[in-house]
Every structure is written in structure tokens, then in C-alpha cells.
mmCIF file of C-alpha atoms in Angstrom:
data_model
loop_
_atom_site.group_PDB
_atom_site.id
_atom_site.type_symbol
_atom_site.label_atom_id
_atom_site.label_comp_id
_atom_site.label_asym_id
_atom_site.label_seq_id
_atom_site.Cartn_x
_atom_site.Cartn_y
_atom_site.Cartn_z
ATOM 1 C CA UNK S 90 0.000 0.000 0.000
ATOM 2 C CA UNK S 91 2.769 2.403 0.693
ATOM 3 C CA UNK S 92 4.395 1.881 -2.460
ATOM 4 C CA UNK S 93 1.243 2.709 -4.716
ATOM 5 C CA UNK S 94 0.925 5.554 -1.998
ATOM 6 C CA UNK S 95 4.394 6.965 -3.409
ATOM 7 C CA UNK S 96 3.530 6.425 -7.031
ATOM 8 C CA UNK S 97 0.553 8.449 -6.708
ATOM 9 C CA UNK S 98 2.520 10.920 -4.873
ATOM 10 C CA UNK S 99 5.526 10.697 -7.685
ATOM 11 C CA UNK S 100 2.752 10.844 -10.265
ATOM 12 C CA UNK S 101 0.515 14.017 -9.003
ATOM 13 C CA UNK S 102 4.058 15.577 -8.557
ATOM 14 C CA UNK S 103 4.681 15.003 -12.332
ATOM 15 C CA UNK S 104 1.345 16.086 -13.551
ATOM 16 C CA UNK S 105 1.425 19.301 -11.509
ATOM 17 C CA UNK S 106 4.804 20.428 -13.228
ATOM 18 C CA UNK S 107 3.302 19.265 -16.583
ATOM 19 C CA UNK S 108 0.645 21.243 -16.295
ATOM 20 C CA UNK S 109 2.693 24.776 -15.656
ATOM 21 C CA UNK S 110 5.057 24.025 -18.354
ATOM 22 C CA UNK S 111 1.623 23.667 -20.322
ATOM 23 C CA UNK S 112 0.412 27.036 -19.240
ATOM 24 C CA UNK S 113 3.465 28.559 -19.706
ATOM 25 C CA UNK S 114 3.826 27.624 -23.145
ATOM 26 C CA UNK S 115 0.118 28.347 -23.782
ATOM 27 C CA UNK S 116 1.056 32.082 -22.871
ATOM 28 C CA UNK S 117 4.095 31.823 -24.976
ATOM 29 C CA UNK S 118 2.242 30.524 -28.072
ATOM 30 C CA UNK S 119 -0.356 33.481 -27.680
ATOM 31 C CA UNK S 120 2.579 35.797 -27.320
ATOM 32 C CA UNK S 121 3.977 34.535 -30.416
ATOM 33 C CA UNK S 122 0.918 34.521 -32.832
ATOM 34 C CA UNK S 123 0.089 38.142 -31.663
ATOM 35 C CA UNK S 124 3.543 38.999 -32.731
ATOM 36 C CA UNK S 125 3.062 37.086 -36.146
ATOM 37 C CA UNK S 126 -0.399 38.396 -36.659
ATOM 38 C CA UNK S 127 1.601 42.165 -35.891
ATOM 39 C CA UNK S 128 4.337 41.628 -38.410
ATOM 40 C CA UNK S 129 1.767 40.350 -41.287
ATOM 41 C CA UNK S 130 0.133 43.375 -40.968
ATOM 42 C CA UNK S 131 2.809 45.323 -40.854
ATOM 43 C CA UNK S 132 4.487 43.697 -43.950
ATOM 44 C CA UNK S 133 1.386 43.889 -45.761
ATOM 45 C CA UNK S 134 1.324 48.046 -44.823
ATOM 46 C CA UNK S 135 4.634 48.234 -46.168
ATOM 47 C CA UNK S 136 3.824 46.188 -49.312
ATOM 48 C CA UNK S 137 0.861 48.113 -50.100
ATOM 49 C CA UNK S 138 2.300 51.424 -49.838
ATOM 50 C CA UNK S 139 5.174 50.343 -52.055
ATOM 51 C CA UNK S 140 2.644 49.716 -54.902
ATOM 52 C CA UNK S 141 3.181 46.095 -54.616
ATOM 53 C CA UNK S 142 5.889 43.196 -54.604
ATOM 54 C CA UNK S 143 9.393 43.339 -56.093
ATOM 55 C CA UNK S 144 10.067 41.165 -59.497
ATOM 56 C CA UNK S 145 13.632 40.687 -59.854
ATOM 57 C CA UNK S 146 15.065 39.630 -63.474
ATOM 58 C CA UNK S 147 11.987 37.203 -65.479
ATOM 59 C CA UNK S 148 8.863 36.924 -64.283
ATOM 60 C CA UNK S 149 9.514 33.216 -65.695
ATOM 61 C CA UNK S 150 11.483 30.600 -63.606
ATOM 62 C CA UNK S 151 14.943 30.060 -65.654
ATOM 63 C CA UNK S 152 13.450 26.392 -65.974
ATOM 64 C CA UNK S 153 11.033 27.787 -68.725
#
């Protein structure tokens, strides 16, 4: 009995810790998609007020 006392023990002890490196990547995955989401908008600002994308040499791949 005080054996599978211990595993629970061990085994709460492991979920607890797997749960705050869950949050804490939860909070680092919204951080990073807000900073995504900003730099797509920005880039498309930038693009826009340029008049559009940049073509450098043929508008064909060399392959054609």
C-alpha cells in the first residue's frame, strides 16, 4: 500500500509540473501569434504602400 501511496505521490508531482510548463507555453504561443499576426500586418502596410511586390530579373522561372 505504501508503495502505490508513493507512485501516486511521484505521479501528481509530475502532472502538476506538466501542467505549468503547459500554461506557460500556452502564454508563450499566444505571445507569439500576436507577434506574427503584428508583423503580417505590418508587412502587408509596407507592401501596399510600395505599390506592390518586387520582381527581380523574369517573371519566368529560368526552368522555362
Amino acid at each position: 500500500m505504501e508503495k502505490l501511496e508513493e507512485q501516486i505521490a511521484h505521479l501528481t508531482r509530475i502532472v502538476d509540473d506538466l501542467s505549468e510548463v503547459i500554461a506557460r507555453q500556452e502564454a508563450e504561443i499566444t505571445t507569439l501569434n500576436r507577434r506574427v499576426h503584428m508583423l503580417m500586418q505590418r508587412e502587408g502596410e509596407r507592401e501596399a504602400s510600395q505599390g506592390g511586390g518586387v520582381v527581380l530579373g523574369d517573371e519566368r522561372p529560368p526552368h522555362y
